[in-house]
Amino acid sequence: NFKKHYGKELAELANEFEQELRSRYIFLENESNRAKYYFGRKSIFYKVCPRYVARRVKEAWDKYVEKDYKRAKIIFEEVLNVTDSYIPIVGIALCESKLKNLKTAIDLVSSRLNEFEHTANYFELEFLLADLLAENNRINEADSLYKLLIYQNPNRNLTSLAKFRHELIKTDSLIQPYLTSNEVRKYEILKSLNLEIYHYSSFPFLITLSDEAGIEYKDLLKIFTKPFVVNDYESSFALYKLSKYVCLKSNFELARKIAALSIRYSKDHDFNPILKHNFEKMDWLYKNKTMINDFTITSN
């Protein structure tokens, strides 16, 4: 009984809460896409037991990891026959890509995309389609989709990925060699990308690839010798990620400096508390580095 306990009916409380949200936050036209990403879900219909589907999907991904793409594709197709989940669509498309059947993969994703409208899966399939088009050297079509995703801005990760891909296209059309290369080659591509000027959208992927490719920490740092300019979300997020990585290497002084630079951009009110917390953490670690080092030595 809302009236009894809160003095107002539920509908009135809900309306007041909505007005409060609107007074605190500015809702942009394309914010609805973010809502669709986080809250939109497609009802999944299973003709068989969901546990069976989950087991078969795991088997398919295991075969994919083992590079048995033909067998993985067969299992994904079996799953797609008994459910309308987007997972087997992604699986089949990736298998077709590995088997050099890019047109088949593109046709599959294109034909099923609209089934997932108003859901997170729609944007994920949209991104996959853009990657497949880029692999197939249909660069203009791919770039149109990347730019559409940037405009839609469904979530930070997908938007950053789309911006990063767009940067690769703008810079000597590096997108196709990047998508089709192994980790070492991808790292070298991103390293060359940042030689003259920084492409901040590439930093998180450069950091991840350095680990996957077995690059020495000191060699990675050699890329970041130019002054940093922090004037937008991409540059701020890039330095946030870099400070966390440097911290993992116990270089607390440098991590603190980079974290301090990351908070120079303060127009993203949702991200500001994360940046502030990160700087406070790096500041504490720097001020207590002697104690931390002594504890590490004692523990070892």
PDB file of C-alpha atoms in Angstrom:
ATOM      1  CA  ASN A   1       0.000   0.000   0.000  1.00  0.00           C
ATOM      2  CA  PHE A   2       2.064   2.939  -1.294  1.00  0.00           C
ATOM      3  CA  LYS A   3      -0.484   5.534  -0.152  1.00  0.00           C
ATOM      4  CA  LYS A   4      -0.315   4.260   3.420  1.00  0.00           C
ATOM      5  CA  HIS A   5       3.476   4.031   3.700  1.00  0.00           C
ATOM      6  CA  TYR A   6       4.645   6.864   1.419  1.00  0.00           C
ATOM      7  CA  GLY A   7       1.662   9.186   1.385  1.00  0.00           C
ATOM      8  CA  LYS A   8       1.392   8.960  -2.413  1.00  0.00           C
ATOM      9  CA  GLU A   9       0.219   6.506  -5.041  1.00  0.00           C
ATOM     10  CA  LEU A  10       2.810   4.505  -7.037  1.00  0.00           C
ATOM     11  CA  ALA A  11       2.064   6.356 -10.298  1.00  0.00           C
ATOM     12  CA  GLU A  12       2.639   9.720  -8.604  1.00  0.00           C
ATOM     13  CA  LEU A  13       5.918   8.531  -7.064  1.00  0.00           C
ATOM     14  CA  ALA A  14       7.099   7.176 -10.415  1.00  0.00           C
ATOM     15  CA  ASN A  15       6.295  10.493 -12.096  1.00  0.00           C
ATOM     16  CA  GLU A  16       8.214  12.446  -9.425  1.00  0.00           C
ATOM     17  CA  PHE A  17      11.195  10.120  -9.798  1.00  0.00           C
ATOM     18  CA  GLU A  18      11.192  10.626 -13.576  1.00  0.00           C
ATOM     19  CA  GLN A  19      11.091  14.409 -13.107  1.00  0.00           C
ATOM     20  CA  GLU A  20      13.993  14.189 -10.654  1.00  0.00           C
ATOM     21  CA  LEU A  21      16.077  12.219 -13.159  1.00  0.00           C
ATOM     22  CA  ARG A  22      15.304  14.726 -15.892  1.00  0.00           C
ATOM     23  CA  SER A  23      16.372  17.604 -13.638  1.00  0.00           C
ATOM     24  CA  ARG A  24      19.704  15.925 -12.863  1.00  0.00           C
ATOM     25  CA  TYR A  25      20.684  14.537 -16.245  1.00  0.00           C
ATOM     26  CA  ILE A  26      20.616  15.804 -19.797  1.00  0.00           C
ATOM     27  CA  PHE A  27      19.039  13.182 -22.057  1.00  0.00           C
ATOM     28  CA  LEU A  28      20.377  13.381 -25.593  1.00  0.00           C
ATOM     29  CA  GLU A  29      18.413  12.241 -28.639  1.00  0.00           C
ATOM     30  CA  ASN A  30      20.484   9.094 -29.094  1.00  0.00           C
ATOM     31  CA  GLU A  31      20.464   8.150 -25.389  1.00  0.00           C
ATOM     32  CA  SER A  32      17.620   5.779 -26.252  1.00  0.00           C
ATOM     33  CA  ASN A  33      20.204   3.552 -27.945  1.00  0.00           C
ATOM     34  CA  ARG A  34      22.066   3.177 -24.663  1.00  0.00           C
ATOM     35  CA  ALA A  35      18.810   2.197 -22.974  1.00  0.00           C
ATOM     36  CA  LYS A  36      18.174  -0.396 -25.701  1.00  0.00           C
ATOM     37  CA  TYR A  37      21.690  -1.783 -25.220  1.00  0.00           C
ATOM     38  CA  TYR A  38      21.366  -2.263 -21.473  1.00  0.00           C
ATOM     39  CA  PHE A  39      17.666  -3.037 -21.107  1.00  0.00           C
ATOM     40  CA  GLY A  40      16.452  -4.269 -24.496  1.00  0.00           C
ATOM     41  CA  ARG A  41      16.225  -8.043 -24.666  1.00  0.00           C
ATOM     42  CA  LYS A  42      14.820 -10.414 -27.262  1.00  0.00           C
ATOM     43  CA  SER A  43      12.725 -13.253 -25.922  1.00  0.00           C
ATOM     44  CA  ILE A  44      14.656 -16.406 -26.753  1.00  0.00           C
ATOM     45  CA  PHE A  45      12.573 -19.337 -27.919  1.00  0.00           C
ATOM     46  CA  TYR A  46      13.975 -22.808 -27.380  1.00  0.00           C
ATOM     47  CA  LYS A  47      12.520 -25.898 -29.055  1.00  0.00           C
ATOM     48  CA  VAL A  48      14.637 -28.071 -26.753  1.00  0.00           C
ATOM     49  CA  CYS A  49      16.074 -27.945 -23.236  1.00  0.00           C
ATOM     50  CA  PRO A  50      18.093 -24.732 -22.614  1.00  0.00           C
ATOM     51  CA  ARG A  51      20.776 -26.796 -20.867  1.00  0.00           C
ATOM     52  CA  TYR A  52      21.218 -28.845 -24.022  1.00  0.00           C
ATOM     53  CA  VAL A  53      21.588 -25.631 -26.039  1.00  0.00           C
ATOM     54  CA  ALA A  54      24.150 -24.236 -23.581  1.00  0.00           C
ATOM     55  CA  ARG A  55      26.146 -27.477 -23.724  1.00  0.00           C
ATOM     56  CA  ARG A  56      26.145 -27.535 -27.520  1.00  0.00           C
ATOM     57  CA  VAL A  57      27.158 -23.868 -27.710  1.00  0.00           C
ATOM     58  CA  LYS A  58      30.112 -24.610 -25.423  1.00  0.00           C
ATOM     59  CA  GLU A  59      31.086 -27.563 -27.628  1.00  0.00           C
ATOM     60  CA  ALA A  60      30.937 -25.315 -30.688  1.00  0.00           C
ATOM     61  CA  TRP A  61      33.162 -22.648 -29.118  1.00  0.00           C
ATOM     62  CA  ASP A  62      35.598 -25.331 -27.969  1.00  0.00           C
ATOM     63  CA  LYS A  63      35.875 -26.556 -31.570  1.00  0.00           C
ATOM     64  CA  TYR A  64      36.315 -22.961 -32.726  1.00  0.00           C
ATOM     65  CA  VAL A  65      39.190 -22.421 -30.280  1.00  0.00           C
ATOM     66  CA  GLU A  66      40.723 -25.676 -31.538  1.00  0.00           C
ATOM     67  CA  LYS A  67      40.469 -24.193 -35.078  1.00  0.00           C
ATOM     68  CA  ASP A  68      38.109 -26.956 -36.175  1.00  0.00           C
ATOM     69  CA  TYR A  69      35.911 -24.376 -37.880  1.00  0.00           C
ATOM     70  CA  LYS A  70      33.937 -26.816 -40.024  1.00  0.00           C
ATOM     71  CA  ARG A  71      32.817 -28.858 -37.030  1.00  0.00           C
ATOM     72  CA  ALA A  72      32.134 -25.722 -34.981  1.00  0.00           C
ATOM     73  CA  LYS A  73      29.966 -24.354 -37.777  1.00  0.00           C
ATOM     74  CA  ILE A  74      27.929 -27.571 -37.976  1.00  0.00           C
ATOM     75  CA  ILE A  75      27.207 -27.443 -34.234  1.00  0.00           C
ATOM     76  CA  PHE A  76      26.282 -23.745 -34.353  1.00  0.00           C
ATOM     77  CA  GLU A  77      23.890 -24.477 -37.232  1.00  0.00           C
ATOM     78  CA  GLU A  78      22.253 -27.243 -35.184  1.00  0.00           C
ATOM     79  CA  VAL A  79      21.776 -24.783 -32.324  1.00  0.00           C
ATOM     80  CA  LEU A  80      20.326 -22.134 -34.644  1.00  0.00           C
ATOM     81  CA  ASN A  81      17.701 -24.643 -35.772  1.00  0.00           C
ATOM     82  CA  VAL A  82      16.332 -24.950 -32.232  1.00  0.00           C
ATOM     83  CA  THR A  83      16.716 -21.397 -30.892  1.00  0.00           C
ATOM     84  CA  ASP A  84      16.571 -17.830 -32.173  1.00  0.00           C
ATOM     85  CA  SER A  85      19.484 -16.677 -30.023  1.00  0.00           C
ATOM     86  CA  TYR A  86      22.069 -14.426 -31.662  1.00  0.00           C
ATOM     87  CA  ILE A  87      25.003 -16.522 -30.347  1.00  0.00           C
ATOM     88  CA  PRO A  88      24.891 -19.215 -33.072  1.00  0.00           C
ATOM     89  CA  ILE A  89      24.594 -16.468 -35.707  1.00  0.00           C
ATOM     90  CA  VAL A  90      27.830 -14.932 -34.426  1.00  0.00           C
ATOM     91  CA  GLY A  91      29.438 -18.364 -34.243  1.00  0.00           C
ATOM     92  CA  ILE A  92      28.488 -19.338 -37.800  1.00  0.00           C
ATOM     93  CA  ALA A  93      29.613 -15.954 -39.162  1.00  0.00           C
ATOM     94  CA  LEU A  94      33.003 -16.210 -37.458  1.00  0.00           C
ATOM     95  CA  CYS A  95      33.464 -19.775 -38.715  1.00  0.00           C
ATOM     96  CA  GLU A  96      32.575 -18.733 -42.266  1.00  0.00           C
ATOM     97  CA  SER A  97      35.083 -15.893 -41.963  1.00  0.00           C
ATOM     98  CA  LYS A  98      37.839 -18.283 -40.891  1.00  0.00           C
ATOM     99  CA  LEU A  99      36.881 -20.595 -43.761  1.00  0.00           C
ATOM    100  CA  LYS A 100      37.265 -17.650 -46.187  1.00  0.00           C
ATOM    101  CA  ASN A 101      33.537 -17.542 -46.918  1.00  0.00           C
ATOM    102  CA  LEU A 102      33.154 -13.855 -46.102  1.00  0.00           C
ATOM    103  CA  LYS A 103      30.203 -13.229 -48.414  1.00  0.00           C
ATOM    104  CA  THR A 104      28.262 -16.049 -46.740  1.00  0.00           C
ATOM    105  CA  ALA A 105      29.053 -14.593 -43.313  1.00  0.00           C
ATOM    106  CA  ILE A 106      28.010 -11.093 -44.400  1.00  0.00           C
ATOM    107  CA  ASP A 107      24.761 -12.347 -45.947  1.00  0.00           C
ATOM    108  CA  LEU A 108      23.892 -14.290 -42.778  1.00  0.00           C
ATOM    109  CA  VAL A 109      24.400 -11.367 -40.396  1.00  0.00           C
ATOM    110  CA  SER A 110      22.696  -8.893 -42.756  1.00  0.00           C
ATOM    111  CA  SER A 111      19.638 -11.120 -43.121  1.00  0.00           C
ATOM    112  CA  ARG A 112      19.210 -11.690 -39.370  1.00  0.00           C
ATOM    113  CA  LEU A 113      20.161  -8.247 -38.033  1.00  0.00           C
ATOM    114  CA  ASN A 114      16.687  -6.709 -37.867  1.00  0.00           C
ATOM    115  CA  GLU A 115      15.387  -9.638 -35.815  1.00  0.00           C
ATOM    116  CA  PHE A 116      17.304  -8.139 -32.883  1.00  0.00           C
ATOM    117  CA  GLU A 117      16.179  -4.528 -33.223  1.00  0.00           C
ATOM    118  CA  HIS A 118      15.829  -2.683 -29.889  1.00  0.00           C
ATOM    119  CA  THR A 119      18.236  -5.086 -28.152  1.00  0.00           C
ATOM    120  CA  ALA A 120      21.916  -5.040 -27.209  1.00  0.00           C
ATOM    121  CA  ASN A 121      22.503  -7.842 -29.712  1.00  0.00           C
ATOM    122  CA  TYR A 122      21.469  -5.546 -32.568  1.00  0.00           C
ATOM    123  CA  PHE A 123      24.446  -3.251 -31.967  1.00  0.00           C
ATOM    124  CA  GLU A 124      26.825  -6.170 -31.435  1.00  0.00           C
ATOM    125  CA  LEU A 125      25.746  -7.748 -34.726  1.00  0.00           C
ATOM    126  CA  GLU A 126      26.019  -4.351 -36.398  1.00  0.00           C
ATOM    127  CA  PHE A 127      29.645  -4.142 -35.243  1.00  0.00           C
ATOM    128  CA  LEU A 128      30.349  -7.715 -36.367  1.00  0.00           C
ATOM    129  CA  LEU A 129      28.866  -6.921 -39.785  1.00  0.00           C
ATOM    130  CA  ALA A 130      31.134  -3.871 -40.089  1.00  0.00           C
ATOM    131  CA  ASP A 131      34.192  -6.005 -39.288  1.00  0.00           C
ATOM    132  CA  LEU A 132      33.177  -8.632 -41.848  1.00  0.00           C
ATOM    133  CA  LEU A 133      32.673  -5.962 -44.506  1.00  0.00           C
ATOM    134  CA  ALA A 134      36.099  -4.510 -43.712  1.00  0.00           C
ATOM    135  CA  GLU A 135      37.701  -7.955 -43.974  1.00  0.00           C
ATOM    136  CA  ASN A 136      36.012  -8.331 -47.360  1.00  0.00           C
ATOM    137  CA  ASN A 137      37.568  -5.027 -48.470  1.00  0.00           C
ATOM    138  CA  ARG A 138      34.185  -3.293 -48.565  1.00  0.00           C
ATOM    139  CA  ILE A 139      35.765  -0.448 -46.636  1.00  0.00           C
ATOM    140  CA  ASN A 140      33.256   2.322 -47.359  1.00  0.00           C
ATOM    141  CA  GLU A 141      30.327   0.160 -46.249  1.00  0.00           C
ATOM    142  CA  ALA A 142      32.220  -0.888 -43.125  1.00  0.00           C
ATOM    143  CA  ASP A 143      33.133   2.694 -42.270  1.00  0.00           C
ATOM    144  CA  SER A 144      29.510   3.782 -42.661  1.00  0.00           C
ATOM    145  CA  LEU A 145      28.510   1.221 -40.047  1.00  0.00           C
ATOM    146  CA  TYR A 146      31.344   2.204 -37.693  1.00  0.00           C
ATOM    147  CA  LYS A 147      30.284   5.856 -37.957  1.00  0.00           C
ATOM    148  CA  LEU A 148      26.654   4.855 -37.378  1.00  0.00           C
ATOM    149  CA  LEU A 149      27.680   3.026 -34.195  1.00  0.00           C
ATOM    150  CA  ILE A 150      29.636   6.080 -33.047  1.00  0.00           C
ATOM    151  CA  TYR A 151      26.495   8.168 -33.534  1.00  0.00           C
ATOM    152  CA  GLN A 152      24.245   5.583 -31.871  1.00  0.00           C
ATOM    153  CA  ASN A 153      26.642   5.384 -28.899  1.00  0.00           C
ATOM    154  CA  PRO A 154      25.006   2.259 -27.385  1.00  0.00           C
ATOM    155  CA  ASN A 155      27.734   1.775 -24.759  1.00  0.00           C
ATOM    156  CA  ARG A 156      31.277   2.983 -24.106  1.00  0.00           C
ATOM    157  CA  ASN A 157      33.009  -0.204 -25.197  1.00  0.00           C
ATOM    158  CA  LEU A 158      31.283  -0.585 -28.569  1.00  0.00           C
ATOM    159  CA  THR A 159      31.576   3.123 -29.296  1.00  0.00           C
ATOM    160  CA  SER A 160      35.306   3.080 -28.498  1.00  0.00           C
ATOM    161  CA  LEU A 161      35.785   0.024 -30.704  1.00  0.00           C
ATOM    162  CA  ALA A 162      33.954   1.722 -33.566  1.00  0.00           C
ATOM    163  CA  LYS A 163      36.044   4.902 -33.180  1.00  0.00           C
ATOM    164  CA  PHE A 164      39.213   2.824 -33.127  1.00  0.00           C
ATOM    165  CA  ARG A 165      38.210   0.992 -36.322  1.00  0.00           C
ATOM    166  CA  HIS A 166      37.324   4.317 -37.961  1.00  0.00           C
ATOM    167  CA  GLU A 167      40.795   5.647 -37.072  1.00  0.00           C
ATOM    168  CA  LEU A 168      42.385   2.598 -38.707  1.00  0.00           C
ATOM    169  CA  ILE A 169      40.425   3.276 -41.891  1.00  0.00           C
ATOM    170  CA  LYS A 170      41.400   6.954 -41.937  1.00  0.00           C
ATOM    171  CA  THR A 171      45.093   6.099 -41.473  1.00  0.00           C
ATOM    172  CA  ASP A 172      46.279   4.406 -44.660  1.00  0.00           C
ATOM    173  CA  SER A 173      43.318   2.001 -44.456  1.00  0.00           C
ATOM    174  CA  LEU A 174      44.997  -0.230 -41.880  1.00  0.00           C
ATOM    175  CA  ILE A 175      41.712  -1.888 -40.957  1.00  0.00           C
ATOM    176  CA  GLN A 176      41.979  -4.975 -43.185  1.00  0.00           C
ATOM    177  CA  PRO A 177      45.561  -5.975 -42.245  1.00  0.00           C
ATOM    178  CA  TYR A 178      44.724  -5.336 -38.592  1.00  0.00           C
ATOM    179  CA  LEU A 179      41.642  -7.567 -38.583  1.00  0.00           C
ATOM    180  CA  THR A 180      43.387 -10.418 -40.396  1.00  0.00           C
ATOM    181  CA  SER A 181      46.719 -10.404 -38.513  1.00  0.00           C
ATOM    182  CA  ASN A 182      47.977 -12.254 -35.442  1.00  0.00           C
ATOM    183  CA  GLU A 183      48.632 -10.511 -32.112  1.00  0.00           C
ATOM    184  CA  VAL A 184      52.273  -9.620 -32.840  1.00  0.00           C
ATOM    185  CA  ARG A 185      51.439  -8.069 -36.204  1.00  0.00           C
ATOM    186  CA  LYS A 186      48.459  -6.219 -34.728  1.00  0.00           C
ATOM    187  CA  TYR A 187      50.744  -4.773 -32.052  1.00  0.00           C
ATOM    188  CA  GLU A 188      53.218  -3.599 -34.696  1.00  0.00           C
ATOM    189  CA  ILE A 189      50.399  -1.963 -36.674  1.00  0.00           C
ATOM    190  CA  LEU A 190      49.205  -0.034 -33.621  1.00  0.00           C
ATOM    191  CA  LYS A 191      52.764   0.866 -32.677  1.00  0.00           C
ATOM    192  CA  SER A 192      53.319   2.408 -36.122  1.00  0.00           C
ATOM    193  CA  LEU A 193      49.929   4.118 -35.892  1.00  0.00           C
ATOM    194  CA  ASN A 194      51.122   6.062 -32.830  1.00  0.00           C
ATOM    195  CA  LEU A 195      54.599   7.018 -34.063  1.00  0.00           C
ATOM    196  CA  GLU A 196      53.796  10.509 -35.382  1.00  0.00           C
ATOM    197  CA  ILE A 197      50.711  11.402 -33.358  1.00  0.00           C
ATOM    198  CA  TYR A 198      48.751   9.614 -30.675  1.00  0.00           C
ATOM    199  CA  HIS A 199      45.567   7.813 -31.652  1.00  0.00           C
ATOM    200  CA  TYR A 200      44.093   7.610 -28.175  1.00  0.00           C
ATOM    201  CA  SER A 201      41.308   5.237 -29.169  1.00  0.00           C
ATOM    202  CA  SER A 202      43.993   2.604 -29.855  1.00  0.00           C
ATOM    203  CA  PHE A 203      45.644   2.746 -26.403  1.00  0.00           C
ATOM    204  CA  PRO A 204      43.485   0.103 -24.640  1.00  0.00           C
ATOM    205  CA  PHE A 205      44.020  -2.354 -27.503  1.00  0.00           C
ATOM    206  CA  LEU A 206      47.729  -1.562 -27.697  1.00  0.00           C
ATOM    207  CA  ILE A 207      48.063  -2.371 -23.996  1.00  0.00           C
ATOM    208  CA  THR A 208      46.117  -5.632 -24.294  1.00  0.00           C
ATOM    209  CA  LEU A 209      48.042  -6.714 -27.390  1.00  0.00           C
ATOM    210  CA  SER A 210      51.393  -6.016 -25.712  1.00  0.00           C
ATOM    211  CA  ASP A 211      50.549  -8.693 -23.137  1.00  0.00           C
ATOM    212  CA  GLU A 212      49.139 -11.129 -25.696  1.00  0.00           C
ATOM    213  CA  ALA A 213      52.173 -10.667 -27.970  1.00  0.00           C
ATOM    214  CA  GLY A 214      54.662 -10.961 -25.098  1.00  0.00           C
ATOM    215  CA  ILE A 215      56.041  -7.428 -25.515  1.00  0.00           C
ATOM    216  CA  GLU A 216      58.355  -6.198 -22.742  1.00  0.00           C
ATOM    217  CA  TYR A 217      56.891  -3.463 -20.533  1.00  0.00           C
ATOM    218  CA  LYS A 218      59.824  -1.100 -21.168  1.00  0.00           C
ATOM    219  CA  ASP A 219      59.397  -1.532 -24.922  1.00  0.00           C
ATOM    220  CA  LEU A 220      55.720  -0.602 -24.701  1.00  0.00           C
ATOM    221  CA  LEU A 221      56.579   2.549 -22.741  1.00  0.00           C
ATOM    222  CA  LYS A 222      58.868   3.711 -25.560  1.00  0.00           C
ATOM    223  CA  ILE A 223      55.746   4.389 -27.623  1.00  0.00           C
ATOM    224  CA  PHE A 224      54.525   6.966 -25.092  1.00  0.00           C
ATOM    225  CA  THR A 225      57.370   9.503 -25.216  1.00  0.00           C
ATOM    226  CA  LYS A 226      55.438  12.393 -26.778  1.00  0.00           C
ATOM    227  CA  PRO A 227      53.463  14.837 -24.578  1.00  0.00           C
ATOM    228  CA  PHE A 228      49.882  13.786 -23.862  1.00  0.00           C
ATOM    229  CA  VAL A 229      47.020  16.130 -24.729  1.00  0.00           C
ATOM    230  CA  VAL A 230      43.832  15.417 -22.784  1.00  0.00           C
ATOM    231  CA  ASN A 231      40.838  17.256 -24.230  1.00  0.00           C
ATOM    232  CA  ASP A 232      38.110  14.639 -24.760  1.00  0.00           C
ATOM    233  CA  TYR A 233      36.749  11.349 -23.476  1.00  0.00           C
ATOM    234  CA  GLU A 234      38.992   9.192 -25.705  1.00  0.00           C
ATOM    235  CA  SER A 235      42.239  10.751 -24.476  1.00  0.00           C
ATOM    236  CA  SER A 236      41.043  10.717 -20.867  1.00  0.00           C
ATOM    237  CA  PHE A 237      39.973   7.066 -21.052  1.00  0.00           C
ATOM    238  CA  ALA A 238      43.232   6.116 -22.804  1.00  0.00           C
ATOM    239  CA  LEU A 239      45.340   7.561 -19.983  1.00  0.00           C
ATOM    240  CA  TYR A 240      43.043   6.025 -17.370  1.00  0.00           C
ATOM    241  CA  LYS A 241      43.741   2.588 -18.883  1.00  0.00           C
ATOM    242  CA  LEU A 242      47.458   3.331 -19.245  1.00  0.00           C
ATOM    243  CA  SER A 243      47.758   4.423 -15.611  1.00  0.00           C
ATOM    244  CA  LYS A 244      46.139   1.175 -14.445  1.00  0.00           C
ATOM    245  CA  TYR A 245      48.506  -0.865 -16.611  1.00  0.00           C
ATOM    246  CA  VAL A 246      51.589   1.005 -15.371  1.00  0.00           C
ATOM    247  CA  CYS A 247      50.356   0.505 -11.808  1.00  0.00           C
ATOM    248  CA  LEU A 248      50.249  -3.270 -12.360  1.00  0.00           C
ATOM    249  CA  LYS A 249      53.962  -3.026 -13.196  1.00  0.00           C
ATOM    250  CA  SER A 250      54.504  -1.344  -9.769  1.00  0.00           C
ATOM    251  CA  ASN A 251      55.593   1.946 -11.360  1.00  0.00           C
ATOM    252  CA  PHE A 252      53.452   3.964  -8.966  1.00  0.00           C
ATOM    253  CA  GLU A 253      55.103   7.328  -9.652  1.00  0.00           C
ATOM    254  CA  LEU A 254      54.407   7.158 -13.387  1.00  0.00           C
ATOM    255  CA  ALA A 255      50.939   5.702 -12.790  1.00  0.00           C
ATOM    256  CA  ARG A 256      50.126   8.695 -10.563  1.00  0.00           C
ATOM    257  CA  LYS A 257      51.368  11.191 -13.171  1.00  0.00           C
ATOM    258  CA  ILE A 258      49.299   9.596 -15.925  1.00  0.00           C
ATOM    259  CA  ALA A 259      46.214   9.375 -13.684  1.00  0.00           C
ATOM    260  CA  ALA A 260      46.600  13.083 -12.875  1.00  0.00           C
ATOM    261  CA  LEU A 261      46.617  13.876 -16.590  1.00  0.00           C
ATOM    262  CA  SER A 262      43.499  11.780 -17.186  1.00  0.00           C
ATOM    263  CA  ILE A 263      41.365  13.974 -14.895  1.00  0.00           C
ATOM    264  CA  ARG A 264      42.085  17.113 -16.930  1.00  0.00           C
ATOM    265  CA  TYR A 265      38.994  16.290 -18.976  1.00  0.00           C
ATOM    266  CA  SER A 266      35.941  16.686 -16.770  1.00  0.00           C
ATOM    267  CA  LYS A 267      32.950  17.068 -19.097  1.00  0.00           C
ATOM    268  CA  ASP A 268      31.819  13.453 -18.780  1.00  0.00           C
ATOM    269  CA  HIS A 269      29.973  13.559 -15.469  1.00  0.00           C
ATOM    270  CA  ASP A 270      29.388   9.804 -15.395  1.00  0.00           C
ATOM    271  CA  PHE A 271      33.092   9.080 -15.862  1.00  0.00           C
ATOM    272  CA  ASN A 272      34.501  11.774 -13.537  1.00  0.00           C
ATOM    273  CA  PRO A 273      34.053   9.777 -10.292  1.00  0.00           C
ATOM    274  CA  ILE A 274      35.900   6.811 -11.846  1.00  0.00           C
ATOM    275  CA  LEU A 275      38.804   9.035 -12.891  1.00  0.00           C
ATOM    276  CA  LYS A 276      38.928  10.681  -9.479  1.00  0.00           C
ATOM    277  CA  HIS A 277      38.895   7.346  -7.659  1.00  0.00           C
ATOM    278  CA  ASN A 278      41.658   6.045  -9.927  1.00  0.00           C
ATOM    279  CA  PHE A 279      43.847   9.081  -9.207  1.00  0.00           C
ATOM    280  CA  GLU A 280      43.261   8.772  -5.450  1.00  0.00           C
ATOM    281  CA  LYS A 281      44.266   5.117  -5.630  1.00  0.00           C
ATOM    282  CA  MET A 282      47.456   5.890  -7.590  1.00  0.00           C
ATOM    283  CA  ASP A 283      48.260   8.762  -5.217  1.00  0.00           C
ATOM    284  CA  TRP A 284      47.919   6.461  -2.198  1.00  0.00           C
ATOM    285  CA  LEU A 285      50.077   3.765  -3.799  1.00  0.00           C
ATOM    286  CA  TYR A 286      52.756   6.325  -4.681  1.00  0.00           C
ATOM    287  CA  LYS A 287      52.835   7.778  -1.159  1.00  0.00           C
ATOM    288  CA  ASN A 288      53.002   4.299   0.370  1.00  0.00           C
ATOM    289  CA  LYS A 289      55.311   2.673  -2.182  1.00  0.00           C
ATOM    290  CA  THR A 290      58.079   2.023   0.375  1.00  0.00           C
ATOM    291  CA  MET A 291      55.703   0.137   2.650  1.00  0.00           C
ATOM    292  CA  ILE A 292      54.296  -1.802  -0.334  1.00  0.00           C
ATOM    293  CA  ASN A 293      57.766  -2.720  -1.609  1.00  0.00           C
ATOM    294  CA  ASP A 294      58.866  -3.837   1.870  1.00  0.00           C
ATOM    295  CA  PHE A 295      55.725  -5.956   2.223  1.00  0.00           C
ATOM    296  CA  THR A 296      56.283  -7.511  -1.222  1.00  0.00           C
ATOM    297  CA  ILE A 297      59.892  -8.397  -0.394  1.00  0.00           C
ATOM    298  CA  THR A 298      58.864  -9.885   2.971  1.00  0.00           C
ATOM    299  CA  SER A 299      56.056 -11.909   1.376  1.00  0.00           C
ATOM    300  CA  ASN A 300      58.427 -13.364  -1.212  1.00  0.00           C
TER     301      ASN A 300
END
